[in-house]
Coordinates of C-alpha atoms and ligand atoms in Angstrom, one line a residue:
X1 CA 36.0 12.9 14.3
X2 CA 35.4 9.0 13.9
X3 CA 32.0 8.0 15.6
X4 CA 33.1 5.6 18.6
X5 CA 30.5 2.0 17.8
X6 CA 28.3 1.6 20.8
X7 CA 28.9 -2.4 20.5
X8 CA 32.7 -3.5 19.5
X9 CA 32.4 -6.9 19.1
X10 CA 36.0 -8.2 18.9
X11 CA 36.7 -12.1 18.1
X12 CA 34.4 -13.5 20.5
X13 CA 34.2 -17.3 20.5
X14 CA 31.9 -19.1 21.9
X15 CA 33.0 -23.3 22.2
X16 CA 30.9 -25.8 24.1
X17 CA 32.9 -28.8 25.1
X18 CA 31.4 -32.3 24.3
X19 CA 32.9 -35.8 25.2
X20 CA 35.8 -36.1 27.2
X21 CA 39.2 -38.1 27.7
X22 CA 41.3 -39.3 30.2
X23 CA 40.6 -38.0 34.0
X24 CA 37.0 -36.4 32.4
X25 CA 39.0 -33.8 30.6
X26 CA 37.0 -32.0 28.2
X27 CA 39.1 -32.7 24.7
X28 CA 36.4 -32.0 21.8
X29 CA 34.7 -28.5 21.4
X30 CA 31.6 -28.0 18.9
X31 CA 32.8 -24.1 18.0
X32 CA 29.3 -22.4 17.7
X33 CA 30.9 -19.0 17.2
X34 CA 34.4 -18.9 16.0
X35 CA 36.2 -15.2 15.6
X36 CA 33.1 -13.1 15.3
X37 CA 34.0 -9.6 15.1
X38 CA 31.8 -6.4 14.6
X39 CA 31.2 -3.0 15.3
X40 CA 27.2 -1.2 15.7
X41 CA 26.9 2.5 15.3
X42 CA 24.0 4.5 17.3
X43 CA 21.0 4.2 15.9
X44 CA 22.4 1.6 13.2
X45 CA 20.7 -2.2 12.4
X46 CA 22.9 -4.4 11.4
X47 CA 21.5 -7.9 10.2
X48 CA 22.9 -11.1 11.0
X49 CA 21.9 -13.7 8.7
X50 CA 22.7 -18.0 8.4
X51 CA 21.7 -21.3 8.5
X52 CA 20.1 -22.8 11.5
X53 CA 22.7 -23.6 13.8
X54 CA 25.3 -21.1 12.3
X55 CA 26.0 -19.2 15.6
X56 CA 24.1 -16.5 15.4
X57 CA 21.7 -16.4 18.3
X58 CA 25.2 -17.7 20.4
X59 CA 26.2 -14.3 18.9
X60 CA 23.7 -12.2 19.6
X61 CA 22.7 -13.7 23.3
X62 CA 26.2 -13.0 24.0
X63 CA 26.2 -9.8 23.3
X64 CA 23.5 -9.0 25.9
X65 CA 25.4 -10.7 28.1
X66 CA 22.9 -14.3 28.5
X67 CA 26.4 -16.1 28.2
X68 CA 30.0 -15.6 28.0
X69 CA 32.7 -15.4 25.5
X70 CA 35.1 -18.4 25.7
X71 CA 37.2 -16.3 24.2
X72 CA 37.4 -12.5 22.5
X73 CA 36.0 -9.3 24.2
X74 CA 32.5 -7.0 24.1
X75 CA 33.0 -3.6 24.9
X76 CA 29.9 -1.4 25.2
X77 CA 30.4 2.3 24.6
X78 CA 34.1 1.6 25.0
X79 CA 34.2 -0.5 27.6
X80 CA 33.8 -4.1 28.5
X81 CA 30.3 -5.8 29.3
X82 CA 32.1 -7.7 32.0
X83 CA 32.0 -4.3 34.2
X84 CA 28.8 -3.0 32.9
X85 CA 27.5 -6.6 34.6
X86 CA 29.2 -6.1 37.4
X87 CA 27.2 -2.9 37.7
X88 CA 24.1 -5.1 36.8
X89 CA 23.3 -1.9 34.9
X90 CA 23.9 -3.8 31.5
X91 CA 20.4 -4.8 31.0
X92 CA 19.5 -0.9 30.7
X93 CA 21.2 -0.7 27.7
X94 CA 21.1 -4.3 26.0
X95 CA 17.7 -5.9 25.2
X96 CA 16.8 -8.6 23.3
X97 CA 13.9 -9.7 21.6
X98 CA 13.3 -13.4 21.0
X99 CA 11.5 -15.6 18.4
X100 CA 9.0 -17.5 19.9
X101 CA 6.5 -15.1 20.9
X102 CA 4.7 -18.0 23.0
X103 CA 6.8 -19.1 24.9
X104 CA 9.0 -15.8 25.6
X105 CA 6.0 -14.9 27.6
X106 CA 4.9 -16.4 31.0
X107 CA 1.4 -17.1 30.7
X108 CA 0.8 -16.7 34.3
X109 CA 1.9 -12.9 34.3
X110 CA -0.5 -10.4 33.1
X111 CA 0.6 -8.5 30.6
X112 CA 1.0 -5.5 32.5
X113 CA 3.2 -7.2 35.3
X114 CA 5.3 -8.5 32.1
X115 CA 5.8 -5.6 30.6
X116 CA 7.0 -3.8 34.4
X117 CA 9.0 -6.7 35.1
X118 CA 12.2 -5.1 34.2
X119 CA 11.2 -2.0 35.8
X120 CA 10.9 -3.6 39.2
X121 CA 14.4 -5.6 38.7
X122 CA 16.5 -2.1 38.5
X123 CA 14.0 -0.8 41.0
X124 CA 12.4 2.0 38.4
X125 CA 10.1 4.4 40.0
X126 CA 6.6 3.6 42.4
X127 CA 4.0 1.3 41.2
X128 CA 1.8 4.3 39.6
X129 CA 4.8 5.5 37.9
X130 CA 5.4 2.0 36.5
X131 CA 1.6 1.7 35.4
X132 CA 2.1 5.0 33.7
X133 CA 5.2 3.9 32.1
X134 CA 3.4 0.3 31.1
X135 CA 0.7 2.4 29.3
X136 CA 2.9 4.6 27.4
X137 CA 4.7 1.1 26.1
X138 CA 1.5 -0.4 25.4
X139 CA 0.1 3.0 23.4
X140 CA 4.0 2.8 21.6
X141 CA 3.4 -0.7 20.3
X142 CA -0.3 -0.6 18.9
X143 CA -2.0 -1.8 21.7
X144 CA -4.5 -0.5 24.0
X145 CA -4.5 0.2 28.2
X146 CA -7.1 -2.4 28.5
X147 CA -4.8 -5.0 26.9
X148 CA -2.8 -4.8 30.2
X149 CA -5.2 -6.6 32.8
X150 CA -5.4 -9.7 30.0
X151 CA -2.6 -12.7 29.7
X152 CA -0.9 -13.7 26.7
X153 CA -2.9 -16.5 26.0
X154 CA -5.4 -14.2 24.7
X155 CA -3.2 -12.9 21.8
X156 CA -2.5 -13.7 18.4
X157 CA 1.0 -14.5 17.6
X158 CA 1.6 -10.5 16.3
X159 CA 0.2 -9.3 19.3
X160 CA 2.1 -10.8 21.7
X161 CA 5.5 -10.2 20.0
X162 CA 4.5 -6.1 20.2
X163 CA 4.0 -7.1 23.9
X164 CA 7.4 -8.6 23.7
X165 CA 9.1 -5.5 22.1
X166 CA 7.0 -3.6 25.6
X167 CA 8.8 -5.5 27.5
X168 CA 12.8 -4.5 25.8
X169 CA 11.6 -1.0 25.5
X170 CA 10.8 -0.5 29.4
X171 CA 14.1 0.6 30.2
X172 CA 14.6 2.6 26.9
X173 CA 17.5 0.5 26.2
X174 CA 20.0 1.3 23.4
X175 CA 20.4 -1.7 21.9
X176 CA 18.5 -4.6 21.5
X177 CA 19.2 -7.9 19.8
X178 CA 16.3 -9.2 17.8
X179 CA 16.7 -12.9 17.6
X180 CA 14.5 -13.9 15.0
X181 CA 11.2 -12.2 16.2
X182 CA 9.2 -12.0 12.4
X183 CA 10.0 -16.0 11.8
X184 CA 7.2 -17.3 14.1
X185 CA 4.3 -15.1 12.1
X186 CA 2.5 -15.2 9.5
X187 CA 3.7 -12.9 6.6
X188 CA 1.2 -10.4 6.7
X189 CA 2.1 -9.6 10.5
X190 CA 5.5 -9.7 9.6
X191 CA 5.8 -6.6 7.8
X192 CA 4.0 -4.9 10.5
X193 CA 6.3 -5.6 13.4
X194 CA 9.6 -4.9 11.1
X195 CA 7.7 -1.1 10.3
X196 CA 6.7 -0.8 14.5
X197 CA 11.0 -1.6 15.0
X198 CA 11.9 0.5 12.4
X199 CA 9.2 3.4 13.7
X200 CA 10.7 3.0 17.0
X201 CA 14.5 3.1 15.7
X202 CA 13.6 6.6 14.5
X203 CA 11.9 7.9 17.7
X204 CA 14.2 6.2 20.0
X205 CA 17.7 6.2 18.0
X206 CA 18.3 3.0 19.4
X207 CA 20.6 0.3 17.7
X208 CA 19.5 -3.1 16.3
X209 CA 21.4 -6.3 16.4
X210 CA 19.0 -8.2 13.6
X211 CA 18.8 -11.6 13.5
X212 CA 17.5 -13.6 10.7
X213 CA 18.2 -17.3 8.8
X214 CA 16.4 -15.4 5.5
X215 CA 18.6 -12.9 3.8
X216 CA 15.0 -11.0 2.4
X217 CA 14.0 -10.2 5.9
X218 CA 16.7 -8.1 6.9
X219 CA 16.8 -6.8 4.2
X220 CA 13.9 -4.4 5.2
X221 CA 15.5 -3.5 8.2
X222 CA 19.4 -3.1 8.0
X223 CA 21.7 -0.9 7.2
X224 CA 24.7 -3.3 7.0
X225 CA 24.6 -7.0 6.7
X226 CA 27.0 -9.9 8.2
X227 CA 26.5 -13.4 6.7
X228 CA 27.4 -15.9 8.6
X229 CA 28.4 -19.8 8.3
X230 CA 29.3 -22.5 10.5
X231 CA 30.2 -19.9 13.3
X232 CA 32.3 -17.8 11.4
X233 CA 31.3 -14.3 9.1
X234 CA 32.1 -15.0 5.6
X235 CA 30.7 -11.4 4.3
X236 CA 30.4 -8.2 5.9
X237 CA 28.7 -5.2 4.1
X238 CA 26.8 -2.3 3.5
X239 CA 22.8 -3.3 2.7
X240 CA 23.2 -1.7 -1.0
X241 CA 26.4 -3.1 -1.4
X242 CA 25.5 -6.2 -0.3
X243 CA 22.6 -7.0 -2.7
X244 CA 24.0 -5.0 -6.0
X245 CA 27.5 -6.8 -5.4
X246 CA 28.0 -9.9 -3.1
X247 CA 31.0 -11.3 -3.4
X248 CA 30.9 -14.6 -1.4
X249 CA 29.7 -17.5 -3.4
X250 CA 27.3 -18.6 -0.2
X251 CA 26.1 -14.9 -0.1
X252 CA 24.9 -15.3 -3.6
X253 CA 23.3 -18.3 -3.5
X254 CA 21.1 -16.8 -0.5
X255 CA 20.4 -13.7 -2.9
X256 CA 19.7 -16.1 -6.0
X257 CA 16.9 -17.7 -3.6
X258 CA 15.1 -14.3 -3.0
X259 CA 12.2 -13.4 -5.5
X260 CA 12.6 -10.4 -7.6
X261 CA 10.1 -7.8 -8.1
X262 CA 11.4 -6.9 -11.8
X263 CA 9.8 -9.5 -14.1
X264 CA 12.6 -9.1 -16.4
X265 CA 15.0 -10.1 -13.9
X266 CA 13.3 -13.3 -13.1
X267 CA 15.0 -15.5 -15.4
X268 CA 18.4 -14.8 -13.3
X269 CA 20.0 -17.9 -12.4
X270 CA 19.2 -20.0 -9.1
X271 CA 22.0 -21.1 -7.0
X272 CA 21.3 -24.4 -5.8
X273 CA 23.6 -25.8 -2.7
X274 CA 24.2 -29.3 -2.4
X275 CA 23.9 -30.9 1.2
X276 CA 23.3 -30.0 4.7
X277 CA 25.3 -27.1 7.0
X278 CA 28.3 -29.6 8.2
X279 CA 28.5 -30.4 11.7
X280 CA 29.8 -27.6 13.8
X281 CA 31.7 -30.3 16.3
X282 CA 33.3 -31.4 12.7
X283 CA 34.1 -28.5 10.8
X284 CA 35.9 -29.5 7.0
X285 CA 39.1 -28.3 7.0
X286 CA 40.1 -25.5 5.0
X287 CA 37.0 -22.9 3.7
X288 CA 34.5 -24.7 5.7
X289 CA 31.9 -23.8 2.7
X290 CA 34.3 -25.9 0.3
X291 CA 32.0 -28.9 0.7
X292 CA 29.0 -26.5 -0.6
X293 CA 30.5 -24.1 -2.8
X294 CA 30.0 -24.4 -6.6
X295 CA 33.1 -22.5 -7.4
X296 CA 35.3 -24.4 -4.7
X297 CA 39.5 -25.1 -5.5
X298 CA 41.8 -27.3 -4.3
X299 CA 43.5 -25.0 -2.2
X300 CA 39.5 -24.4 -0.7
X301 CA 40.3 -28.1 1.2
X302 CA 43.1 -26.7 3.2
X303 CA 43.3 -23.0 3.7
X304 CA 41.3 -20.9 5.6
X305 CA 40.1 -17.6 3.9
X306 CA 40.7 -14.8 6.3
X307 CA 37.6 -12.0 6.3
X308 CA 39.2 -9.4 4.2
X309 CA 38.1 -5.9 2.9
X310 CA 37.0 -6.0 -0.8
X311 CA 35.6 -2.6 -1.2
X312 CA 35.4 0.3 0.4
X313 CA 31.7 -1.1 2.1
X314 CA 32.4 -4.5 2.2
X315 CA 34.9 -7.8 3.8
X316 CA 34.4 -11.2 2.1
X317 CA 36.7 -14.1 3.4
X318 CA 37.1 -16.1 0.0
X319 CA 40.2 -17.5 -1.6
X320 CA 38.7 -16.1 -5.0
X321 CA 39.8 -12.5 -3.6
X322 CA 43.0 -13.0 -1.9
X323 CA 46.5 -12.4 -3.3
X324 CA 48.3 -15.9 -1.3
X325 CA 46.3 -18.2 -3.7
X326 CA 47.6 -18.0 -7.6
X327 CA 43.6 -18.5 -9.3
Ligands
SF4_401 FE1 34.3 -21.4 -2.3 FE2 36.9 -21.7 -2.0 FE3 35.8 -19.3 -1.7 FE4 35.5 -21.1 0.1 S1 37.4 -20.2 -0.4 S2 33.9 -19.8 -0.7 S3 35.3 -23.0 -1.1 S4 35.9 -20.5 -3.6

């Protein structure tokens, strides 16, 4: 029988309306996410990798429910995050982790009280069982009891992100959407807190919604990767599949970035894109990579590629690989 995904996400859009026309009507959208769709497994990572400004912490804060869809649907274990909100029983299940370990934290909160917060919201045991339960966390992210009467100001950068993971873990959730959360440190600390994720993955079987803007950093941590650009996935795939075969010319320029640990493959060549991520309130028509893409066609200036399977592990949406354009 075919696992059922604990997250569907299904076409979601997500447009924010700028300027506006006669009577104040709202008449130009910047479309931050634009027809996302994917689907995460139990204990599954799946990385979600861009540009700055691609959509995909719109994506991922919408999939824990921090903002709506303007359009499309999120079903959580089969059915829509709309009810589980209703319910307010959806931050139980859907976490998320952010980037800026400084200011994710308020510095007038101990780090005890921080880290309980979302056990006194859903109204989770007494005070001594919340203690208890803060301790445990504290002991499951490398830090120590002590650590709990102290404020955030008084760790580095690494520590307070493992206080920040605490904090999604309280309610044993069985997702959580990692928005960034290695970017901020330094590199030595990264590869710590992507092992304490992936150690806690295993113990917990929880699901990861990874988000990166380096290809190399999820890398670590995925099992399958979506590449997004300009609000819109252009490759979906397997990890393996992904880095022995990508298909999408942006997708291999991101790979030819990423340094190799075979000497003899470091003479490979460097994909180097011309200009900035357009606009997202001015999208180019057509593929809206055309304007980037070193192997662009005419046809690239007025037809959309649609996101369409090209193996068995993989969905690239390319003109190169669909039958409607005569290459
Ligand atoms: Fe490049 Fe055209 Fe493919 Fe877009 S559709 S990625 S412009 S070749």
């Amino acid at each position: 029988m075919k696992q059922q995904p604990l997250v569907s996400i299904i076409d979601i859009k997500k447009y924010f309306p700028v300027g506006s026309g006669l009577f104040g009507k709202k008449n130009h959208f910047v479309k931050a996410v634009d027809g996302v769709s994917i689907d995460i497994y139990p204990g599954e990572t799946v990385g979600l990798v861009g540009e700055s400004g691609c959509g995909k912490s719109t994506t991922g804060r919408m999939v824990v429910g921090l903002t709506d869809p303007t359009g499309g649907e999120i079903y959580f274990e089969g059915k829509k995050l709309s009810e589980y909100r209703a319910k307010k029983s959806l931050g139980k299940n859907l976490q998320m982790i952010f980037q800026d370990p400084y200011s994710s934290l308020n510095p007038r909160m101990t780090v005890a009280d921080i880290i309980a917060e979302p056990l006194v919201l859903h109204k989770v045991g007494n005070a001594k069982d919340r203690r208890k339960r803060v301790d445990e966390l504290l002991e499951r992210v490398g830090l120590d009891s002590y650590h709990g009467s102290r404020y955030p100001i008084e760790f580095s950068g690494g520590q307070r992100q493992r206080i920040g993971i605490a904090r999604a873990l309280a309610l044993q959730p069985k997702l959580i959407v990692c928005d960034e959360p290695v970017s901020a440190l330094d590199v030595s600390i990264q590869a710590q807190i992507l092992n304490l994720l992936k150690e806690i993955q295993k113990d917990m079987g929880l699901s990861y919604l990874f988000i990166a803007h380096g290809i190399q950093a999820v890398k670590h941590i995925s099992d399958k990767i979506a590449v997004m650009y300009l609000g819109k996935i252009i490759e979906f795939a397997d990890k393996e599949e992904l880095f022995a075969n990508p298909r999408h010319p942006y997708t291999k320029a991101l790979l030819s970035a990423v340094p190799l640990p075979n000497p003899k493959m470091r003479d490979r060549e460097r994909i180097i894109l011309q200009g900035d991520l357009p606009s997202p309130a001015n999208p180019p028509a057509g593929c809206s990579f055309h304007t980037r893409c070193p192997v662009a066609m005419e046809q690239c200036r007025s037809i959309d590629p649609n996101l369409l399977s090209t193996s068995e592990q993989s969905l690239t949406a390319c003109l190169l690989f669909e039958d409607r354009v005569a290459n």
